[in-house]
mmCIF file of C-alpha atoms in Angstrom:
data_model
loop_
_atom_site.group_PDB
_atom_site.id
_atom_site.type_symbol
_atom_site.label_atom_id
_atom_site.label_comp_id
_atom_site.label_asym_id
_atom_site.label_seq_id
_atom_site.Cartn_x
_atom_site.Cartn_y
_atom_site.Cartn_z
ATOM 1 C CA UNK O 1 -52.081 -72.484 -0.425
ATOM 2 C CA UNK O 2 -50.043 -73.670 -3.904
ATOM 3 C CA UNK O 3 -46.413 -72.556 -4.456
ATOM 4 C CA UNK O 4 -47.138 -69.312 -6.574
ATOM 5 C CA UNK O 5 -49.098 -67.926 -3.750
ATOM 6 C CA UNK O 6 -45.979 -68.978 -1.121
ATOM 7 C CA UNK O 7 -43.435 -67.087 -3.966
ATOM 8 C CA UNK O 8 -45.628 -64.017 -3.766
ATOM 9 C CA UNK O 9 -43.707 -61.277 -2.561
ATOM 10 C CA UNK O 10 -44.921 -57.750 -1.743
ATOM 11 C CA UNK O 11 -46.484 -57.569 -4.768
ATOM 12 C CA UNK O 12 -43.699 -58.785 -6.902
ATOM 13 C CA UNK O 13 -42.227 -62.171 -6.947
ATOM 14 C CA UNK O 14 -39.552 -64.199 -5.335
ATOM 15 C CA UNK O 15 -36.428 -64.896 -7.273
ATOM 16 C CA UNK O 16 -34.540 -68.364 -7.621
ATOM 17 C CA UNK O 17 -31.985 -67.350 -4.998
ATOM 18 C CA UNK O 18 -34.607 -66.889 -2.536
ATOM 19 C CA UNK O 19 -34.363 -63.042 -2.577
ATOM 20 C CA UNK O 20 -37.356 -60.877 -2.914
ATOM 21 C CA UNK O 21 -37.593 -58.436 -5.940
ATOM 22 C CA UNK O 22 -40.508 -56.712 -5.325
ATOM 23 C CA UNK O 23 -41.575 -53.403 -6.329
ATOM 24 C CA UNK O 24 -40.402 -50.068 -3.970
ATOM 25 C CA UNK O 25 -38.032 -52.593 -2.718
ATOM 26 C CA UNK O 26 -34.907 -54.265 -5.386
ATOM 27 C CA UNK O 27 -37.896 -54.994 -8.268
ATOM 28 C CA UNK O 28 -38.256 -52.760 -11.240
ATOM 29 C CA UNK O 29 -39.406 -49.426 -9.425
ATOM 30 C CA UNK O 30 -36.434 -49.833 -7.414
ATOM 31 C CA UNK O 31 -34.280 -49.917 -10.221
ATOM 32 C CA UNK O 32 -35.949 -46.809 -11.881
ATOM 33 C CA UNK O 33 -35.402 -44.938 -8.684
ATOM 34 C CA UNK O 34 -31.583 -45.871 -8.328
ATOM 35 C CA UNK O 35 -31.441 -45.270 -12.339
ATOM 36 C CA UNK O 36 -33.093 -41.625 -11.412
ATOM 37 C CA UNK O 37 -30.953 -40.800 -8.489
ATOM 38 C CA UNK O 38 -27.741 -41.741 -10.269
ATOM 39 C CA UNK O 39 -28.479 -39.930 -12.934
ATOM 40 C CA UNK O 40 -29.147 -36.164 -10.938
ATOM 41 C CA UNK O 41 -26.281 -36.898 -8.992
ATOM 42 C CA UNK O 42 -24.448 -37.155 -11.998
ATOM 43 C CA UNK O 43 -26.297 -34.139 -13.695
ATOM 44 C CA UNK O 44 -25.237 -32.396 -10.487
ATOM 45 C CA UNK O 45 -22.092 -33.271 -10.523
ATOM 46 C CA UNK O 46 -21.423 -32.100 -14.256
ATOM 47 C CA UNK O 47 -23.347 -29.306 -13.050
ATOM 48 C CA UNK O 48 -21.271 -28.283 -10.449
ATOM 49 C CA UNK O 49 -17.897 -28.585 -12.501
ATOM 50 C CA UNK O 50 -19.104 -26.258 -14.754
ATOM 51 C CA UNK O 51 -19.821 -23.730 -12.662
ATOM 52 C CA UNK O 52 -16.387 -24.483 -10.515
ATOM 53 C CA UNK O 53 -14.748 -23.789 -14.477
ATOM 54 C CA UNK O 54 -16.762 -20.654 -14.483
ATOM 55 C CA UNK O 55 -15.528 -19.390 -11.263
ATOM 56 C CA UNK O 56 -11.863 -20.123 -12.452
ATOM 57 C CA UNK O 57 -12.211 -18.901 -15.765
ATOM 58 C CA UNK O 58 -13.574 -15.776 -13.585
ATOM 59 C CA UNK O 59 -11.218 -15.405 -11.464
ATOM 60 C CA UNK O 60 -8.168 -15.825 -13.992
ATOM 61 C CA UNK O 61 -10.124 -12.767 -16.063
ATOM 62 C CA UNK O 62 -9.726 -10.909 -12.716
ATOM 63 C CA UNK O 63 -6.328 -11.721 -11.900
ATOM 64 C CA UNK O 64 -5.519 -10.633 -15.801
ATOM 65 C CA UNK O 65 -7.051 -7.392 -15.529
ATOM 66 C CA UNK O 66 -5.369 -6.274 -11.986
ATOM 67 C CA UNK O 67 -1.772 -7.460 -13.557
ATOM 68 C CA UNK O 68 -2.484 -5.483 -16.431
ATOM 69 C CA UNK O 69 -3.900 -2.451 -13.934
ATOM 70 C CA UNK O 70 -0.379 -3.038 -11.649
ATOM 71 C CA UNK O 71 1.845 -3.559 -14.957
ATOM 72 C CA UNK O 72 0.091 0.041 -16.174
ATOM 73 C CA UNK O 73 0.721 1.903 -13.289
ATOM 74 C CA UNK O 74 4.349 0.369 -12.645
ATOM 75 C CA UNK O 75 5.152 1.767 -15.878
ATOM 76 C CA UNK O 76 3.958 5.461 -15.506
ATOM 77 C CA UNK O 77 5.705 5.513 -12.163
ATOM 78 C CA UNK O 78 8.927 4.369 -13.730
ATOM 79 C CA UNK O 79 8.252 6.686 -17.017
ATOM 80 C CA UNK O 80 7.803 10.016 -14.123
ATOM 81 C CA UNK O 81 11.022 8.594 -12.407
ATOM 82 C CA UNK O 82 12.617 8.143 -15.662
ATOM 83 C CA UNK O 83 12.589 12.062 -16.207
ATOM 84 C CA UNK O 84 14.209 12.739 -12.944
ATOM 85 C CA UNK O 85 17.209 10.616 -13.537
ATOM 86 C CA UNK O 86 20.404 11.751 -14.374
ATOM 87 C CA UNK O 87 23.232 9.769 -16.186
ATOM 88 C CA UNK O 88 26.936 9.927 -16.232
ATOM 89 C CA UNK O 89 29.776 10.910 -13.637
ATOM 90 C CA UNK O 90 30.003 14.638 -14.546
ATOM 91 C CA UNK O 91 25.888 15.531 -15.123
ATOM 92 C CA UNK O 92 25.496 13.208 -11.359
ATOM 93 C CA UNK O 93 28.328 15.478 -9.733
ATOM 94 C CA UNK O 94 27.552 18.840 -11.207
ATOM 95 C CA UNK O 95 23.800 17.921 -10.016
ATOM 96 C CA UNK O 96 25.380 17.663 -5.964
ATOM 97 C CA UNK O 97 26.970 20.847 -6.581
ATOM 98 C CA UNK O 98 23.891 22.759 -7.899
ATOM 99 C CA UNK O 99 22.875 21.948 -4.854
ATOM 100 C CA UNK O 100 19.659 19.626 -6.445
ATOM 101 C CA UNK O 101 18.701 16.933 -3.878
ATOM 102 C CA UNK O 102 18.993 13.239 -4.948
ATOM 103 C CA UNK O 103 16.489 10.865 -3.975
ATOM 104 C CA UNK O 104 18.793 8.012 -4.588
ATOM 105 C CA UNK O 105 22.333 7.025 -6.051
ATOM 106 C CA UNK O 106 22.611 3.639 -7.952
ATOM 107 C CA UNK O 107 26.403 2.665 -8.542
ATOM 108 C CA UNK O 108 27.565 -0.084 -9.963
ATOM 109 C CA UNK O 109 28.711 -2.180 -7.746
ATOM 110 C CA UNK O 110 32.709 -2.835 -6.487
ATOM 111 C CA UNK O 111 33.463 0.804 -8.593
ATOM 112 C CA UNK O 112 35.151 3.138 -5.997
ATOM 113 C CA UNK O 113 37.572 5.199 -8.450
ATOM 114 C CA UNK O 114 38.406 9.195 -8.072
ATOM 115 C CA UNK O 115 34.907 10.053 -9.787
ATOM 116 C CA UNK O 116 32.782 7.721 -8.298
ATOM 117 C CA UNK O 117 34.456 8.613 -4.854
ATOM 118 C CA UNK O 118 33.462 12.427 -5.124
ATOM 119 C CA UNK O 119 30.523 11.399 -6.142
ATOM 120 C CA UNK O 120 30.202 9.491 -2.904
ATOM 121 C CA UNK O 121 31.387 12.500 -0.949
ATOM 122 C CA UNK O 122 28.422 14.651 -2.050
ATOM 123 C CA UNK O 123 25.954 11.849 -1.370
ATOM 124 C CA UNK O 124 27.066 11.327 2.259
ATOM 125 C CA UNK O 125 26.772 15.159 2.763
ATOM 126 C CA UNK O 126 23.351 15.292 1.678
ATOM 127 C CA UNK O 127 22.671 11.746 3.328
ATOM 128 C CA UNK O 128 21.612 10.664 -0.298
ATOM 129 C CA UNK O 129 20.234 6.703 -0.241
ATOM 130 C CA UNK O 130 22.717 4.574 -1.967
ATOM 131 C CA UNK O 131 22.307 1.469 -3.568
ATOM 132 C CA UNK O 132 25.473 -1.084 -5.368
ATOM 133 C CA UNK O 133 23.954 -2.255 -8.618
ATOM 134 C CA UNK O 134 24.874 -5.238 -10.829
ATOM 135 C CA UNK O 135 25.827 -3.228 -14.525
ATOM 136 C CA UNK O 136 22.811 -5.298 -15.674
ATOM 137 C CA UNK O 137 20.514 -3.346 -13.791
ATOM 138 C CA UNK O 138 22.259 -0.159 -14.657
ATOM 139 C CA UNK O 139 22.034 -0.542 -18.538
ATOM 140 C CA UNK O 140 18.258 -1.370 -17.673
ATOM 141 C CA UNK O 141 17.720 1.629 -16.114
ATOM 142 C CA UNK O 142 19.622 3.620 -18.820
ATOM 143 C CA UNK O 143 18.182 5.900 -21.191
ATOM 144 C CA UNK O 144 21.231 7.139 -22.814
ATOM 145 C CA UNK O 145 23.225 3.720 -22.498
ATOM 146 C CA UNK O 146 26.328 6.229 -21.189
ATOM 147 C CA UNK O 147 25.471 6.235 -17.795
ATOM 148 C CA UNK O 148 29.573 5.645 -16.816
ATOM 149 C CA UNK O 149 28.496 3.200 -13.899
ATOM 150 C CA UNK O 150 26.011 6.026 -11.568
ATOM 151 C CA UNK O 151 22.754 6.849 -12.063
ATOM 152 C CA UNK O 152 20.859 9.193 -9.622
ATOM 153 C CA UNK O 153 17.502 10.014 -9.320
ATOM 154 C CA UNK O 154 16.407 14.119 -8.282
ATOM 155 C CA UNK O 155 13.832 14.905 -6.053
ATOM 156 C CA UNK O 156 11.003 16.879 -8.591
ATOM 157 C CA UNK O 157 10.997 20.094 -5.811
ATOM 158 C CA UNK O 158 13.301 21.238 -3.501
ATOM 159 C CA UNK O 159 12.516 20.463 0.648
ATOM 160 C CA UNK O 160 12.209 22.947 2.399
ATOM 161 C CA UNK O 161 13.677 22.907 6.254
ATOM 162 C CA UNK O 162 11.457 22.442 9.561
ATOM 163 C CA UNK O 163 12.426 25.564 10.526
ATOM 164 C CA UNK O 164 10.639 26.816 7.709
ATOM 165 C CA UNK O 165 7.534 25.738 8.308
ATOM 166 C CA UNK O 166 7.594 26.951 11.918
ATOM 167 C CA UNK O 167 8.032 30.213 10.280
ATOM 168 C CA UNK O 168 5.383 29.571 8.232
ATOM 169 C CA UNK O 169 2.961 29.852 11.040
ATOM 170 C CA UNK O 170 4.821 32.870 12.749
ATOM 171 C CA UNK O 171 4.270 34.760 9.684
ATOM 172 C CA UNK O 172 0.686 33.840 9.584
ATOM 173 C CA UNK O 173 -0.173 34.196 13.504
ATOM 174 C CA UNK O 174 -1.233 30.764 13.923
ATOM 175 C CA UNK O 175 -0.343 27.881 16.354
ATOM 176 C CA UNK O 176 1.684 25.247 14.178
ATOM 177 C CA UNK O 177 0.105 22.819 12.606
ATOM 178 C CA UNK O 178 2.222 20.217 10.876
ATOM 179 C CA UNK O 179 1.607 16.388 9.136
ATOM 180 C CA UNK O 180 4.765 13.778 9.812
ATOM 181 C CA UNK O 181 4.415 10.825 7.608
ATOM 182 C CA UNK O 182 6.063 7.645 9.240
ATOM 183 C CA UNK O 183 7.577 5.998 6.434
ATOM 184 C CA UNK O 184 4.415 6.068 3.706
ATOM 185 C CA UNK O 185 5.698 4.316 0.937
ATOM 186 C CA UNK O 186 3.226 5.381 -1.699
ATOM 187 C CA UNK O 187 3.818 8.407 -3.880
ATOM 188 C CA UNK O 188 0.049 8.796 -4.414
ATOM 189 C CA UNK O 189 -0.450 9.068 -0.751
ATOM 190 C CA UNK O 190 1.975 11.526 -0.459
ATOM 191 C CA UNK O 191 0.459 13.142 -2.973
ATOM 192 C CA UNK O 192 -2.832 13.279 -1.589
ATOM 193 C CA UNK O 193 -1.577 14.318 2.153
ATOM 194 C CA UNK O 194 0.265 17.474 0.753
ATOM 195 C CA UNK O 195 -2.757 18.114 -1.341
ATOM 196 C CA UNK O 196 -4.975 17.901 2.125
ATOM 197 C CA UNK O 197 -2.433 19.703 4.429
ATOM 198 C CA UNK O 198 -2.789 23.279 2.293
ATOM 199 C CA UNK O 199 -6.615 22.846 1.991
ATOM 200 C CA UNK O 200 -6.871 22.393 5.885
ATOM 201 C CA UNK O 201 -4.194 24.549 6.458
ATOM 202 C CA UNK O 202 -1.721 23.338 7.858
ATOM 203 C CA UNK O 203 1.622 24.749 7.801
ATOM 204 C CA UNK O 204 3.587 21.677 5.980
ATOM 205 C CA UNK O 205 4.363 18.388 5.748
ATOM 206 C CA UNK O 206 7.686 15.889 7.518
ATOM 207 C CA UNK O 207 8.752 13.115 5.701
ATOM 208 C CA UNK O 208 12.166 10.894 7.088
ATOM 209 C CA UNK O 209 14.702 10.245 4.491
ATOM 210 C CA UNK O 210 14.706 7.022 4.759
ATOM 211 C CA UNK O 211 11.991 4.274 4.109
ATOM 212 C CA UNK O 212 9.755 6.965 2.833
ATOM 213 C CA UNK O 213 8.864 8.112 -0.481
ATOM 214 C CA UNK O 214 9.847 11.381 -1.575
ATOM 215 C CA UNK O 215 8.985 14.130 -3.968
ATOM 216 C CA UNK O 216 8.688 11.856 -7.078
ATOM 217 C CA UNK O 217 7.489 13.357 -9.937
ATOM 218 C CA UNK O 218 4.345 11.208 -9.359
ATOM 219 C CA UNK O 219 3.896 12.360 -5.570
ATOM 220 C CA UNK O 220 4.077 15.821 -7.334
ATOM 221 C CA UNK O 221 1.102 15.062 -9.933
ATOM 222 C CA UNK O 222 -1.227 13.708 -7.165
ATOM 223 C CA UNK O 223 -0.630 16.748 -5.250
ATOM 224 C CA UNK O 224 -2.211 18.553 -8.097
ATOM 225 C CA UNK O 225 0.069 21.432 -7.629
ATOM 226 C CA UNK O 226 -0.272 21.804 -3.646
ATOM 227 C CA UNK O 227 3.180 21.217 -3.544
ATOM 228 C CA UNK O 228 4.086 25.163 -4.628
ATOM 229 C CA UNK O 229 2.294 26.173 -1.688
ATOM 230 C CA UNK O 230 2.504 23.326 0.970
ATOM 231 C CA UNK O 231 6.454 23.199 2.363
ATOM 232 C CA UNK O 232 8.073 19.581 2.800
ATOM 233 C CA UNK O 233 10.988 18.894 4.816
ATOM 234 C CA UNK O 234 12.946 15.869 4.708
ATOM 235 C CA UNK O 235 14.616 14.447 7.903
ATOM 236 C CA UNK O 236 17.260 11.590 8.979
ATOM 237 C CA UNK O 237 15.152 10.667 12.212
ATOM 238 C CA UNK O 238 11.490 11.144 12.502
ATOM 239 C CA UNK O 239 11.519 10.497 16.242
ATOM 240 C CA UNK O 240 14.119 13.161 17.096
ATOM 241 C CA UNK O 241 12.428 15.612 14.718
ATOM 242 C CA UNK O 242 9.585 14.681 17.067
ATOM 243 C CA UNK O 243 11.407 15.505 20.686
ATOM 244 C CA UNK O 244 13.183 18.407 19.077
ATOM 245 C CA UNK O 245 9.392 19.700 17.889
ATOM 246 C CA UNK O 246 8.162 19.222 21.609
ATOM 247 C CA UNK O 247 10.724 21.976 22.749
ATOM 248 C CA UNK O 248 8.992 24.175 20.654
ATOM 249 C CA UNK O 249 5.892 23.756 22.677
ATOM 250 C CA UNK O 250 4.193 21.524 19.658
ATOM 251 C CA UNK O 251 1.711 18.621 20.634
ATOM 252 C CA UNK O 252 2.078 15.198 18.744
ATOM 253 C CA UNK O 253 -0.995 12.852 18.151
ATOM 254 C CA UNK O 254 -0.508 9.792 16.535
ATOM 255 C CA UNK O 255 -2.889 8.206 14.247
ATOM 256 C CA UNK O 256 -3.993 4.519 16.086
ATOM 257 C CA UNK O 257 -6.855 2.053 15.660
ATOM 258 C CA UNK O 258 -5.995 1.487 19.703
ATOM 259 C CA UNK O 259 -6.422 5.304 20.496
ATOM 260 C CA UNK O 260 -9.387 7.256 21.930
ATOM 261 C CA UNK O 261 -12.172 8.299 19.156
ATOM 262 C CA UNK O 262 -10.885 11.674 18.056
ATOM 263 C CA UNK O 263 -14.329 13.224 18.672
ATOM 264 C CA UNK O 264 -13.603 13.175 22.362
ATOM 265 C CA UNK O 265 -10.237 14.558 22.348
ATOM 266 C CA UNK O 266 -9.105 17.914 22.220
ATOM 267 C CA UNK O 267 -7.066 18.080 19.200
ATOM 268 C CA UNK O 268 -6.104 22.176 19.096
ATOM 269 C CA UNK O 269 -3.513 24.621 20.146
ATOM 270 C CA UNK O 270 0.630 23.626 18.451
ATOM 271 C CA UNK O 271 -0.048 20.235 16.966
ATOM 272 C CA UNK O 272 1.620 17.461 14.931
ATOM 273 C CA UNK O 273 -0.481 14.649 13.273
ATOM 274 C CA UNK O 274 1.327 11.409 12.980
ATOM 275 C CA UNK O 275 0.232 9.361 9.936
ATOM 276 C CA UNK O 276 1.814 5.995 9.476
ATOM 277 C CA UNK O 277 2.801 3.289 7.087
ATOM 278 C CA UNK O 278 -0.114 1.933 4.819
ATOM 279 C CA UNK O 279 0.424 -1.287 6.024
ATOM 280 C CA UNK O 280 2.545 -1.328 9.244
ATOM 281 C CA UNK O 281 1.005 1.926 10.842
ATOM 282 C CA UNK O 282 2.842 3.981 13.054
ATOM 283 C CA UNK O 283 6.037 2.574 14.249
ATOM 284 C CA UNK O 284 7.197 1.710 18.025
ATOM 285 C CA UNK O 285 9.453 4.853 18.633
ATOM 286 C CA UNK O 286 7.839 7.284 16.923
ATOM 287 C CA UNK O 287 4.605 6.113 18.421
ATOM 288 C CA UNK O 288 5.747 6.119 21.577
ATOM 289 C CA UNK O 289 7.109 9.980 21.114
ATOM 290 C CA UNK O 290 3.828 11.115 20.882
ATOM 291 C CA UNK O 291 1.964 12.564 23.168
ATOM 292 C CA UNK O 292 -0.943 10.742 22.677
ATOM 293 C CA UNK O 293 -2.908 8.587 20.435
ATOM 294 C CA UNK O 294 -6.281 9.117 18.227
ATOM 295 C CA UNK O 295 -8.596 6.955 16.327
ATOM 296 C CA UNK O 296 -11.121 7.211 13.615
ATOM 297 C CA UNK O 297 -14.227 5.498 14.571
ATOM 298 C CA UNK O 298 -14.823 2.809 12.632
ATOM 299 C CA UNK O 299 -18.471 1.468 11.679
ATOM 300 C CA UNK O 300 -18.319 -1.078 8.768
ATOM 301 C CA UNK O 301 -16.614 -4.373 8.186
ATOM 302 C CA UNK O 302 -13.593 -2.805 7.390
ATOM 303 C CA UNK O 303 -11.591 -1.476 10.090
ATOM 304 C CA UNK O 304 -8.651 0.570 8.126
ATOM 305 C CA UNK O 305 -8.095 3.233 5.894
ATOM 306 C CA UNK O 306 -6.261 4.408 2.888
ATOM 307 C CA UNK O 307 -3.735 6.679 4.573
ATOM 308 C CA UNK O 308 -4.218 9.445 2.634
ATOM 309 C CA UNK O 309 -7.892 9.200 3.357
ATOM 310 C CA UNK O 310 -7.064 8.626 7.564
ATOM 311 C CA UNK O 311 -4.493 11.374 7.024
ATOM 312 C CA UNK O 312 -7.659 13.664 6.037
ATOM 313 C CA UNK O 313 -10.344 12.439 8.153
ATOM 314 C CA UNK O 314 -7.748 13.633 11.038
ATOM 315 C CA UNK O 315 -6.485 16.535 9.481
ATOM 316 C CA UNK O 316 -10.060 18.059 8.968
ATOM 317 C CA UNK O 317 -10.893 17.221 12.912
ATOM 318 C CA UNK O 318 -7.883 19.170 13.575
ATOM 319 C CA UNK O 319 -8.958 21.796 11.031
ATOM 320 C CA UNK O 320 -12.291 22.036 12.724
ATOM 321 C CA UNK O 321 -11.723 22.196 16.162
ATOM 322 C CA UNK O 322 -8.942 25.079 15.611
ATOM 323 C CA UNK O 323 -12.178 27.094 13.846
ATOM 324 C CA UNK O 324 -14.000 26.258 17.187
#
């Protein structure tokens, strides 16, 4: 056999270096293929980056819109709050006497003259929320640059008491039937929950002074005018409102993903629904004041509610086993 039959390879040839090139293997198809498969991996990298930019440039769009959605709605809230305030020593003091309740007092902080300090008077009679301010935020706030170091903000309706809305059902012949919110934050909620207390008919609505939004011009626009008919009373502690209520021969069911399906409970006779916080739910105390707890079956992947929309779910059970 000569020499160029020994150097034959697999169908290619052996190099000097002893080292066979042959096709499918390191020869010229071999290079083609590596060639090839470089080039898609590059291809898919490139492709791949693009659509990573895409999602970014995506999700930046997204992030754009909600800011401008939040920044929107931040400033109609603080435009309906803006036309509750009221500037200046006298028009905040006069205000007390008038006998108009104050959501909250902002004072500028380390200013305790004679004013200010019957100013302060009023506010711990009427348990007003009171927050020291830096002037800076003050002048902020200020519409009418005068505000003489206090700025207050008025509640858009009057509360009514809790005695009130007992006689609310009196006068109607029906067992109570009341809605405690445990410190909801959102004035749209509220909204919404006084808007779905009058249509079931219940007999009002108990809010705590504290941690809790109040009767903000925008809680009055989402009730879409329930509010005139619906009673709200404000109160320092939530839990002894609760234990005080219980005297009266009222029931209290509080609104719990751990509770039994509300189907299978019997939710009639002198009741109080318990709603809680949209994130934090229904606190310890309170919670453990009730008398028992209720759930909402759940079927989907998501396993909360809005709590205006869990208020109503509830409230409607309520509503329909009292027509039983």
């Amino acid at each position: 056999m000569n020499n160029r039959e020994n150097n034959k390879g697999y169908g290619g040839y052996r190099s000097e270096n002893g080292r066979s090139e042959a096709k499918g293997e390191r020869g010229g198809y071999g290079r083609r293929a590596n060639f090839k498969e470089e080039n898609t991996s590059e291809n898919s990298d490139r492709n791949s980056r693009r659509h990573n930019r895409r999602e970014d440039v995506g999700r930046e769009n997204h992030r754009r819109k909600e800011e401008v959605a939040f920044a929107a709605e931040e400033s109609e809230a603080n435009a309906e709050e803006e036309s509750s305030r009221i500037e200046g020593r006298n028009a905040v003091l006069e205000a007390y006497r008038a006998g108009r309740t104050i959501e909250r007092l902002y004072i500028l902080d380390g200013n305790h003259d004679g004013p200010i300090g019957s100013i302060l008077r009023e506010a711990k009679k009427q348990d007003t929320i009171i927050s020291y301010v830096k002037r800076e935020r003050l002048d902020a706030m200020s519409e009418t640059g005068k505000h003489q170091g206090v700025i207050a903000v008025a509640a858009a309706y009057k509360y009514a008491e809790v005695e009130g809305l007992l006689a609310n059902a009196r006068i109607k012949g029906e067992d109570p039937f009341l809605i405690l919110l445990d410190d909801v934050e959102d004035p749209h909620n509220l909204g919404a929950i006084i808007r779905t207390a009058n249509c079931v008919g219940a007999h009002g609505v108990i809010i705590p002074k504290r941690r809790s939004v109040g009767l903000t011009p925008a809680a009055v626009k989402a009730s879409a005018g329930a509010v005139n008919y619906t009673p709200v009373a404000r109160v320092t502690n939530l839990s002894d409102t609760i234990r005080r209520l219980k005297e009266e021969g009222i029931w209290f069911v509080c609104a719990d993903m751990a509770g039994e399906v509300m189907y299978r409970q019997k939710l009639t006779g002198p009741i109080g629904l318990v709603v809680g916080n949209e994130g934090a739910g229904v606190s310890r105390l309170v919670k453990e004041n009730c008398d028992f707890i209720t759930s909402i079956p759940m079927k989907g992947d998501i396993d909360s509610l809005n709590a205006s929309v869990a208020a109503g779910v509830l409230a409607y059970e309520i509503a329909r086993q009292r027509m039983i």
